[in-house]
Amino acid sequence: MFAVIKTGGKQYRVVANDEFEIERLPGEAGDSLTFTEVLMLGTTIGAPFVAGASVTAEIVEQTRGPKVISFKKRRRQNSKRTRGHRQDLTLIRIGEILGEGQTASEKPAKAAKVEKTEAEVAEDKAAAKAAKDEAKAAKAEAKAEAPTKKAPAKPRAKKTETVADAE
C-alpha cells in the first residue's frame, strides 16, 4: 500500500521501507516521526487529508544537499555577485502506513549482538591460517611449474636508407 504525504511544502509518494530526503525536521538519528497530513492512502483521496490516516518514519540522519552557486553579473558595469547555498535535509526511512482505526505495532527489538566463545574464535583463526597456508603452497607450486625461460626478443627492423642518403 502507498500513501501521499505532505511535509516541508512538498508532497511525497511513500511505500514502507522507502528512504529519501525531505526538508529538515528536528530530531536525532533513530528518532521516530509521525506524519498525519496524508493526502492519499491507496485509492482513498482526502479532502484535504484522509481522516485517521498516518505514516510513521524513522530519522536515518541529518544531512545537507549539494552546493548551489548563484552568480549574477551586470555587463559593462564591473559588477558581479556570487552566493552559495546548501539546503539542510533529513534522510528518513518509512516504517508503517496506517489507515483509519489501525494502531502502530510496537517497534521490533533489535537482535542482540551474538558473541563468539573463545573456542569458536580460536577455531576461526586456525581455519584462516590453514587457508592462507594452502594459498601459499598453491602459489609456490604454480611458480615451480611455470617455464623459467623468457621468450626470445623479436628482432628489430633494420633501418633502411632513404633516397636522399644514397645520393
Coordinates of N, CA, C and O in Angstrom, one line a residue:
M1 N 0.8 -1.2 0.0 CA 0.0 0.0 0.0 C 0.9 1.2 0.0 O 2.0 1.3 0.6
F2 N 0.5 2.3 -0.7 CA 1.2 3.5 -0.7 C 0.4 4.6 -0.1 O -0.8 4.5 0.1
A3 N 1.1 5.7 0.2 CA 0.4 6.9 0.7 C 1.1 8.1 0.1 O 2.2 8.1 -0.4
V4 N 0.4 9.3 0.0 CA 1.0 10.5 -0.4 C 0.9 11.4 0.9 O -0.2 11.7 1.4
I5 N 2.1 11.9 1.3 CA 2.2 12.7 2.5 C 2.6 14.1 2.1 O 3.2 14.3 1.0
K6 N 2.4 15.1 3.0 CA 2.8 16.4 2.7 C 3.7 16.9 3.9 O 3.3 16.7 5.1
T7 N 4.9 17.3 3.6 CA 5.8 17.8 4.6 C 6.8 18.8 3.9 O 7.2 18.6 2.8
G8 N 7.1 19.9 4.6 CA 8.0 20.9 4.1 C 7.5 21.5 2.8 O 8.3 22.0 2.0
G9 N 6.2 21.7 2.6 CA 5.7 22.3 1.5 C 5.7 21.5 0.2 O 5.4 22.0 -0.9
K10 N 6.1 20.2 0.3 CA 6.1 19.3 -0.8 C 5.3 18.0 -0.5 O 5.0 17.7 0.6
Q11 N 5.0 17.3 -1.6 CA 4.3 16.1 -1.5 C 5.1 14.9 -1.9 O 5.9 15.0 -2.9
Y12 N 5.1 13.8 -1.2 CA 5.9 12.6 -1.4 C 5.0 11.4 -1.5 O 4.1 11.2 -0.6
R13 N 5.2 10.6 -2.5 CA 4.6 9.3 -2.6 C 5.5 8.3 -1.8 O 6.6 8.1 -2.2
V14 N 4.9 7.6 -0.8 CA 5.8 6.8 0.0 C 5.2 5.3 0.1 O 4.0 5.1 0.0
V15 N 6.1 4.4 0.3 CA 5.8 3.0 0.5 C 6.7 2.6 1.7 O 7.7 3.2 2.0
A16 N 6.3 1.5 2.4 CA 7.0 1.0 3.5 C 8.5 0.7 3.1 O 8.7 0.2 2.0
N17 N 9.4 1.1 4.0 CA 10.9 0.9 3.8 C 11.5 1.8 2.8 O 12.6 1.6 2.4
D18 N 10.8 2.8 2.3 CA 11.4 3.8 1.4 C 12.4 4.7 2.2 O 12.1 5.0 3.4
E19 N 13.5 5.1 1.6 CA 14.4 6.0 2.2 C 14.5 7.2 1.2 O 14.8 7.0 0.0
F20 N 14.4 8.4 1.7 CA 14.5 9.6 0.9 C 14.8 10.8 1.8 O 14.6 10.8 3.0
E21 N 15.2 11.9 1.1 CA 15.5 13.2 1.8 C 14.3 14.1 1.7 O 13.7 14.3 0.7
I22 N 14.0 14.8 2.9 CA 13.0 15.8 2.9 C 13.6 17.0 3.6 O 14.7 17.0 4.0
E23 N 12.8 18.1 3.6 CA 13.3 19.3 4.3 C 13.6 19.0 5.7 O 13.0 18.1 6.3
R24 N 14.5 19.8 6.3 CA 15.0 19.5 7.7 C 13.8 19.5 8.7 O 13.0 20.4 8.7
L25 N 13.8 18.4 9.5 CA 12.9 18.3 10.6 C 13.7 18.1 11.9 O 14.8 17.5 11.8
P26 N 13.3 18.6 13.0 CA 14.0 18.5 14.2 C 14.1 17.0 14.7 O 13.1 16.3 14.5
G27 N 15.2 16.6 15.2 CA 15.3 15.3 15.8 C 16.7 14.7 15.5 O 17.5 15.2 14.7
E28 N 17.0 13.6 16.2 CA 18.3 13.0 16.1 C 18.1 11.7 15.3 O 17.0 11.2 15.1
A29 N 19.2 11.1 14.8 CA 19.2 9.8 14.1 C 18.6 8.8 15.1 O 19.0 8.7 16.2
G30 N 17.6 8.0 14.6 CA 17.0 7.0 15.4 C 15.6 7.4 15.9 O 14.8 6.6 16.4
D31 N 15.3 8.7 15.9 CA 14.1 9.2 16.4 C 12.9 8.8 15.5 O 13.1 8.7 14.3
S32 N 11.7 8.7 16.0 CA 10.5 8.4 15.2 C 9.7 9.6 14.9 O 9.7 10.6 15.7
L33 N 9.1 9.7 13.7 CA 8.3 10.8 13.3 C 6.9 10.2 12.9 O 6.8 9.1 12.5
T34 N 5.9 11.0 13.0 CA 4.6 10.6 12.6 C 4.0 11.7 11.7 O 4.0 12.9 12.1
F35 N 3.7 11.4 10.4 CA 3.1 12.3 9.5 C 1.6 12.1 9.5 O 1.1 11.0 9.1
T36 N 0.8 13.1 9.9 CA -0.6 13.0 9.9 C -1.3 13.7 8.7 O -2.5 13.5 8.5
E37 N -0.5 14.5 8.0 CA -1.0 15.1 6.8 C -0.9 14.1 5.6 O 0.0 14.3 4.8
V38 N -1.8 13.2 5.6 CA -1.8 12.2 4.5 C -2.9 12.6 3.5 O -4.1 12.7 3.8
L39 N -2.4 12.9 2.3 CA -3.3 13.4 1.2 C -4.1 12.2 0.5 O -5.2 12.4 0.0
M40 N -3.4 11.1 0.4 CA -4.0 9.9 -0.3 C -3.5 8.7 0.4 O -2.3 8.6 0.7
L41 N -4.4 7.7 0.5 CA -4.0 6.4 1.1 C -4.6 5.3 0.2 O -5.8 5.1 0.2
G42 N -3.7 4.7 -0.6 CA -4.2 3.7 -1.6 C -5.0 4.4 -2.6 O -4.6 5.2 -3.3
T43 N -6.3 4.0 -2.6 CA -7.2 4.6 -3.6 C -8.1 5.7 -2.9 O -9.0 6.3 -3.6
T44 N -8.0 5.9 -1.6 CA -8.8 6.9 -0.9 C -8.1 8.3 -1.0 O -6.9 8.4 -0.6
I45 N -8.8 9.2 -1.5 CA -8.3 10.6 -1.6 C -8.9 11.4 -0.5 O -10.1 11.4 -0.3
G46 N -8.1 12.2 0.2 CA -8.5 13.0 1.3 C -9.1 14.3 0.8 O -8.9 14.8 -0.4
A47 N -9.8 15.0 1.7 CA -10.4 16.3 1.3 C -10.2 17.3 2.5 O -11.1 17.5 3.3
P48 N -9.1 17.9 2.7 CA -7.8 17.7 2.0 C -7.0 16.6 2.5 O -6.1 16.1 1.9
F49 N -7.2 16.1 3.8 CA -6.5 15.0 4.3 C -7.4 13.8 4.6 O -8.6 13.9 4.8
V50 N -6.8 12.6 4.6 CA -7.5 11.3 4.9 C -7.7 11.3 6.4 O -6.7 11.3 7.1
A51 N -8.9 11.2 6.9 CA -9.2 11.2 8.3 C -8.6 9.9 9.0 O -8.8 8.8 8.5
G52 N -7.9 10.1 10.1 CA -7.4 9.0 10.8 C -6.2 8.3 10.3 O -5.6 7.4 10.9
A53 N -5.7 8.7 9.1 CA -4.5 8.1 8.5 C -3.2 8.7 9.0 O -3.2 9.9 9.3
S54 N -2.2 7.9 9.1 CA -0.9 8.5 9.5 C 0.2 7.6 8.9 O 0.0 6.4 8.6
V55 N 1.4 8.2 8.8 CA 2.6 7.4 8.3 C 3.7 7.6 9.4 O 4.0 8.7 9.8
T56 N 4.3 6.5 9.8 CA 5.4 6.6 10.8 C 6.7 6.4 10.0 O 6.8 5.7 9.0
A57 N 7.7 7.1 10.5 CA 9.0 7.1 9.9 C 10.1 7.2 10.9 O 9.8 7.6 12.1
E58 N 11.3 6.9 10.5 CA 12.5 6.9 11.4 C 13.5 7.8 10.8 O 13.8 7.7 9.6
I59 N 14.1 8.7 11.6 CA 15.2 9.6 11.0 C 16.5 8.7 10.9 O 16.9 8.1 11.9
V60 N 17.0 8.7 9.7 CA 18.3 7.9 9.5 C 19.4 8.8 9.8 O 20.4 8.5 10.5
E61 N 19.4 10.1 9.2 CA 20.5 11.0 9.5 C 20.1 12.4 9.1 O 19.2 12.6 8.3
Q62 N 20.7 13.4 9.7 CA 20.6 14.8 9.3 C 21.7 15.1 8.3 O 22.9 14.8 8.6
T63 N 21.4 15.7 7.2 CA 22.4 15.9 6.2 C 22.2 17.2 5.5 O 21.3 18.0 5.9
R64 N 23.0 17.5 4.5 CA 22.9 18.7 3.7 C 22.9 18.4 2.2 O 23.6 17.4 1.8
G65 N 22.2 19.2 1.4 CA 22.2 18.9 0.0 C 23.4 19.4 -0.7 O 24.4 20.0 -0.1
P66 N 23.5 19.3 -2.0 CA 24.7 19.8 -2.8 C 24.7 21.3 -2.8 O 23.7 22.0 -2.6
K67 N 25.9 21.8 -3.0 CA 26.1 23.3 -3.0 C 25.5 23.9 -4.3 O 25.8 23.3 -5.4
V68 N 24.7 24.9 -4.2 CA 24.2 25.6 -5.3 C 24.8 27.0 -5.4 O 24.8 27.7 -4.4
I69 N 25.4 27.3 -6.6 CA 26.0 28.6 -6.7 C 25.0 29.5 -7.5 O 24.5 29.2 -8.5
S70 N 24.9 30.7 -6.9 CA 24.1 31.8 -7.5 C 25.0 32.9 -8.0 O 25.6 33.5 -7.1
F71 N 25.2 33.1 -9.3 CA 26.1 34.1 -9.8 C 25.4 35.1 -10.6 O 24.6 34.7 -11.5
K72 N 25.5 36.4 -10.3 CA 24.9 37.4 -11.0 C 25.9 38.4 -11.5 O 26.8 38.8 -10.8
K73 N 25.8 38.8 -12.8 CA 26.8 39.7 -13.4 C 26.0 40.7 -14.2 O 25.1 40.4 -14.9
R74 N 26.4 42.0 -14.0 CA 25.9 43.1 -14.8 C 26.9 43.5 -15.8 O 28.0 44.0 -15.4
R75 N 26.7 43.3 -17.1 CA 27.7 43.6 -18.1 C 28.1 45.0 -18.2 O 27.2 45.9 -18.0
R76 N 29.3 45.3 -18.5 CA 29.9 46.6 -18.6 C 29.8 47.5 -17.4 O 29.8 48.7 -17.5
Q77 N 29.6 46.9 -16.2 CA 29.4 47.7 -15.1 C 30.4 47.3 -14.0 O 30.3 47.8 -12.9
N78 N 31.2 46.3 -14.3 CA 32.2 45.8 -13.3 C 31.5 45.4 -12.0 O 31.9 45.8 -10.9
S79 N 30.3 44.7 -12.2 CA 29.5 44.4 -11.0 C 29.2 42.9 -11.1 O 28.7 42.4 -12.1
K80 N 29.5 42.1 -10.1 CA 29.2 40.7 -10.1 C 29.0 40.3 -8.6 O 29.6 40.9 -7.7
R81 N 28.2 39.3 -8.4 CA 27.9 38.8 -7.0 C 27.8 37.2 -7.1 O 27.1 36.7 -7.9
T82 N 28.5 36.6 -6.2 CA 28.4 35.1 -6.1 C 27.9 34.7 -4.7 O 28.4 35.3 -3.7
R83 N 27.0 33.9 -4.7 CA 26.4 33.4 -3.4 C 26.3 31.9 -3.5 O 25.9 31.3 -4.5
G84 N 26.6 31.2 -2.4 CA 26.5 29.7 -2.4 C 25.4 29.3 -1.3 O 25.2 30.1 -0.4
H85 N 24.8 28.2 -1.5 CA 23.8 27.7 -0.6 C 23.7 26.2 -0.6 O 23.9 25.5 -1.6
R86 N 23.6 25.7 0.6 CA 23.4 24.2 0.8 C 22.2 24.0 1.7 O 22.1 24.6 2.8
Q87 N 21.2 23.3 1.2 CA 19.9 23.1 1.9 C 20.1 22.0 3.0 O 20.7 21.0 2.8
D88 N 19.5 22.3 4.2 CA 19.5 21.3 5.3 C 18.4 20.3 5.0 O 17.3 20.6 4.7
L89 N 18.8 19.0 5.1 CA 17.9 17.9 4.7 C 17.9 16.9 5.9 O 18.8 16.8 6.7
T90 N 16.8 16.1 5.9 CA 16.7 15.0 6.8 C 16.5 13.7 6.0 O 15.5 13.7 5.2
L91 N 17.3 12.7 6.2 CA 17.1 11.4 5.5 C 16.2 10.5 6.4 O 16.5 10.3 7.6
I92 N 15.1 10.1 5.9 CA 14.1 9.3 6.7 C 13.9 8.0 6.0 O 14.0 7.8 4.8
R93 N 13.4 7.0 6.8 CA 13.0 5.7 6.3 C 11.6 5.5 6.8 O 11.3 5.6 8.0
I94 N 10.7 5.2 5.9 CA 9.3 5.0 6.2 C 9.1 3.7 6.9 O 9.6 2.6 6.4
G95 N 8.3 3.7 8.0 CA 8.1 2.4 8.7 C 6.8 1.8 8.3 O 6.7 0.9 7.6
E96 N 5.7 2.4 8.9 CA 4.3 1.9 8.6 C 3.4 2.9 8.0 O 3.6 4.1 8.3
I97 N 2.4 2.5 7.3 CA 1.4 3.3 6.8 C 0.1 2.8 7.4 O -0.3 1.7 7.2
L98 N -0.5 3.7 8.2 CA -1.7 3.3 9.0 C -2.9 4.0 8.5 O -2.9 5.2 8.3
G99 N -4.0 3.2 8.3 CA -5.3 3.8 7.9 C -6.1 4.1 9.1 O -5.7 4.0 10.2
E100 N -7.4 4.4 8.9 CA -8.3 4.8 9.9 C -8.5 3.6 10.8 O -8.8 2.5 10.4
G101 N -8.4 3.8 12.1 CA -8.7 2.7 13.1 C -7.5 1.7 13.3 O -7.6 0.9 14.2
Q102 N -6.4 1.9 12.6 CA -5.3 1.0 12.8 C -4.4 1.6 13.8 O -4.3 2.8 13.9
T103 N -3.7 0.7 14.6 CA -2.7 1.2 15.6 C -1.3 0.8 15.2 O -1.1 -0.2 14.5
A104 N -0.3 1.6 15.6 CA 1.0 1.2 15.2 C 1.5 0.0 16.0 O 1.3 -0.1 17.2
S105 N 2.2 -0.9 15.3 CA 2.7 -2.0 16.0 C 4.0 -1.6 16.7 O 4.6 -0.6 16.4
E106 N 4.3 -2.3 17.8 CA 5.5 -1.9 18.5 C 6.7 -2.2 17.7 O 6.8 -3.1 16.9
K107 N 7.7 -1.3 18.0 CA 9.0 -1.4 17.2 C 9.7 -2.7 17.6 O 9.8 -3.0 18.8
P108 N 10.0 -3.5 16.6 CA 10.7 -4.8 17.0 C 12.0 -4.5 17.6 O 12.8 -3.6 17.3
A109 N 12.3 -5.3 18.6 CA 13.6 -5.2 19.4 C 14.7 -5.6 18.5 O 14.6 -6.6 17.7
K110 N 15.8 -4.8 18.5 CA 16.9 -5.2 17.7 C 17.6 -6.4 18.2 O 17.6 -6.7 19.5
A111 N 18.1 -7.3 17.3 CA 18.7 -8.5 17.7 C 19.9 -8.3 18.5 O 20.7 -7.4 18.2
A112 N 20.1 -9.0 19.6 CA 21.2 -8.9 20.5 C 22.5 -9.3 19.7 O 22.4 -10.3 18.9
K113 N 23.6 -8.6 20.0 CA 24.8 -9.0 19.3 C 25.3 -10.3 19.9 O 25.4 -10.5 21.1
V114 N 25.5 -11.3 19.0 CA 25.9 -12.6 19.4 C 27.5 -12.6 19.5 O 28.1 -12.3 18.5
E115 N 27.9 -13.0 20.7 CA 29.4 -13.0 20.9 C 29.8 -14.5 20.7 O 29.2 -15.4 21.2
K116 N 31.0 -14.6 20.1 CA 31.6 -16.0 19.9 C 32.3 -16.4 21.2 O 32.9 -15.5 21.9
T117 N 32.4 -17.6 21.4 CA 33.2 -18.1 22.6 C 34.6 -18.2 22.2 O 34.9 -18.1 21.0
E118 N 35.5 -18.3 23.1 CA 36.9 -18.3 22.9 C 37.3 -19.5 22.0 O 38.1 -19.4 21.1
A119 N 36.6 -20.6 22.1 CA 36.9 -21.8 21.3 C 36.5 -21.5 19.9 O 37.3 -21.9 18.9
E120 N 35.4 -20.9 19.6 CA 35.0 -20.6 18.3 C 35.9 -19.6 17.6 O 36.3 -19.7 16.4
V121 N 36.4 -18.6 18.4 CA 37.4 -17.6 17.8 C 38.7 -18.3 17.5 O 39.2 -18.1 16.4
A122 N 39.2 -19.2 18.3 CA 40.4 -19.9 18.0 C 40.2 -20.8 16.8 O 41.1 -20.9 16.0
E123 N 39.1 -21.5 16.7 CA 38.8 -22.3 15.5 C 38.8 -21.5 14.2 O 39.3 -21.9 13.2
D124 N 38.2 -20.3 14.3 CA 38.1 -19.5 13.1 C 39.5 -19.0 12.7 O 39.9 -19.0 11.5
K125 N 40.4 -18.7 13.7 CA 41.7 -18.3 13.4 C 42.5 -19.4 12.8 O 43.3 -19.2 11.8
A126 N 42.4 -20.6 13.3 CA 43.1 -21.8 12.8 C 42.6 -22.1 11.3 O 43.4 -22.4 10.4
A127 N 41.3 -21.9 11.0 CA 40.8 -22.2 9.7 C 41.4 -21.1 8.7 O 41.7 -21.4 7.6
A128 N 41.5 -19.9 9.2 CA 42.0 -18.8 8.3 C 43.5 -19.0 8.0 O 43.9 -18.8 6.9
K129 N 44.2 -19.5 9.1 CA 45.7 -19.8 8.9 C 45.9 -20.9 7.9 O 46.7 -20.9 7.0
A130 N 45.0 -22.0 8.0 CA 45.1 -23.1 7.1 C 44.8 -22.7 5.7 O 45.5 -23.1 4.8
A131 N 43.8 -21.9 5.5 CA 43.5 -21.4 4.2 C 44.6 -20.6 3.6 O 45.0 -20.7 2.4
K132 N 45.3 -19.8 4.4 CA 46.4 -18.9 4.0 C 47.6 -19.8 3.6 O 48.2 -19.6 2.5
D133 N 47.9 -20.8 4.4 CA 49.0 -21.8 4.0 C 48.7 -22.5 2.7 O 49.6 -22.7 1.9
E134 N 47.5 -22.9 2.5 CA 47.1 -23.6 1.3 C 47.3 -22.7 0.1 O 47.8 -23.1 -1.0
A135 N 47.0 -21.5 0.2 CA 47.1 -20.5 -0.9 C 48.6 -20.3 -1.2 O 49.0 -20.2 -2.4
K136 N 49.4 -20.2 -0.1 CA 50.9 -20.1 -0.4 C 51.4 -21.3 -1.1 O 52.3 -21.2 -2.0
A137 N 51.0 -22.5 -0.6 CA 51.5 -23.7 -1.3 C 51.1 -23.8 -2.7 O 51.9 -24.2 -3.6
A138 N 49.9 -23.4 -3.0 CA 49.4 -23.5 -4.4 C 50.1 -22.5 -5.3 O 50.5 -22.7 -6.4
K139 N 50.5 -21.3 -4.7 CA 51.2 -20.3 -5.5 C 52.6 -20.8 -5.7 O 53.2 -20.6 -6.8
A140 N 53.3 -21.4 -4.7 CA 54.6 -21.9 -4.9 C 54.6 -23.0 -6.0 O 55.5 -23.1 -6.8
E141 N 53.6 -23.9 -5.9 CA 53.5 -25.0 -6.9 C 53.3 -24.4 -8.3 O 54.0 -24.9 -9.3
A142 N 52.5 -23.4 -8.5 CA 52.3 -22.8 -9.8 C 53.5 -22.2 -10.3 O 53.9 -22.2 -11.5
K143 N 54.3 -21.6 -9.4 CA 55.6 -20.9 -9.8 C 56.6 -22.0 -10.2 O 57.3 -21.7 -11.2
A144 N 56.6 -23.1 -9.6 CA 57.6 -24.2 -9.9 C 57.2 -24.8 -11.3 O 58.1 -25.2 -12.1
E145 N 56.0 -24.9 -11.6 CA 55.6 -25.5 -12.9 C 55.7 -24.5 -14.1 O 55.8 -24.9 -15.2
A146 N 55.8 -23.2 -13.8 CA 55.9 -22.2 -14.9 C 57.3 -22.3 -15.5 O 58.3 -22.6 -14.9
P147 N 57.3 -22.1 -16.8 CA 58.6 -22.1 -17.5 C 59.5 -21.0 -17.0 O 59.0 -19.9 -16.8
T148 N 60.8 -21.3 -16.9 CA 61.7 -20.3 -16.4 C 62.4 -19.5 -17.5 O 62.9 -18.4 -17.3
K149 N 62.3 -20.0 -18.8 CA 62.9 -19.3 -19.9 C 62.0 -18.1 -20.3 O 60.8 -18.3 -20.3
K150 N 62.7 -17.1 -20.7 CA 61.9 -16.0 -21.3 C 61.8 -16.2 -22.8 O 62.6 -16.8 -23.4
A151 N 60.8 -15.7 -23.4 CA 60.6 -15.8 -24.8 C 61.6 -14.9 -25.5 O 62.0 -13.9 -25.0
P152 N 62.2 -15.4 -26.6 CA 63.2 -14.7 -27.3 C 62.7 -13.3 -27.8 O 61.5 -13.2 -28.2
A153 N 63.5 -12.3 -27.7 CA 63.1 -11.0 -28.1 C 63.0 -10.9 -29.6 O 63.7 -11.6 -30.4
K154 N 62.0 -10.2 -30.1 CA 61.8 -10.0 -31.5 C 62.9 -9.2 -32.1 O 63.3 -8.2 -31.5
P155 N 63.4 -9.6 -33.3 CA 64.5 -8.8 -33.9 C 63.9 -7.5 -34.4 O 62.8 -7.4 -34.8
R156 N 64.7 -6.5 -34.2 CA 64.3 -5.1 -34.6 C 64.4 -5.0 -36.1 O 65.3 -5.6 -36.7
A157 N 63.5 -4.2 -36.6 CA 63.6 -3.9 -38.1 C 64.8 -3.1 -38.4 O 65.2 -2.2 -37.6
K158 N 65.5 -3.5 -39.5 CA 66.7 -2.8 -39.9 C 66.3 -1.4 -40.4 O 65.3 -1.2 -41.1
K159 N 67.2 -0.5 -40.2 CA 67.0 0.9 -40.7 C 67.3 0.9 -42.1 O 68.4 0.5 -42.5
T160 N 66.4 1.4 -42.9 CA 66.6 1.4 -44.4 C 67.1 2.8 -44.8 O 66.7 3.8 -44.2
E161 N 67.9 2.8 -45.8 CA 68.4 4.1 -46.3 C 67.4 4.8 -47.1 O 66.7 4.1 -47.8
T162 N 67.3 6.0 -47.0 CA 66.4 6.8 -47.8 C 67.1 7.2 -49.1 O 68.3 7.1 -49.3
V163 N 66.4 7.6 -50.1 CA 66.9 8.0 -51.4 C 67.9 9.2 -51.2 O 68.9 9.2 -51.9
A164 N 67.6 10.1 -50.3 CA 68.5 11.2 -50.1 C 69.8 10.8 -49.6 O 70.8 11.4 -49.9
D165 N 69.9 9.8 -48.7 CA 71.1 9.3 -48.1 C 72.0 8.6 -49.2 O 73.2 8.7 -49.2
A166 N 71.3 7.9 -50.2 CA 72.1 7.2 -51.2 C 72.8 8.1 -52.2 O 73.8 7.8 -52.7
E167 N 72.3 9.3 -52.4 CA 72.9 10.2 -53.4 C 74.0 10.9 -52.8 O 74.7 11.1 -52.0

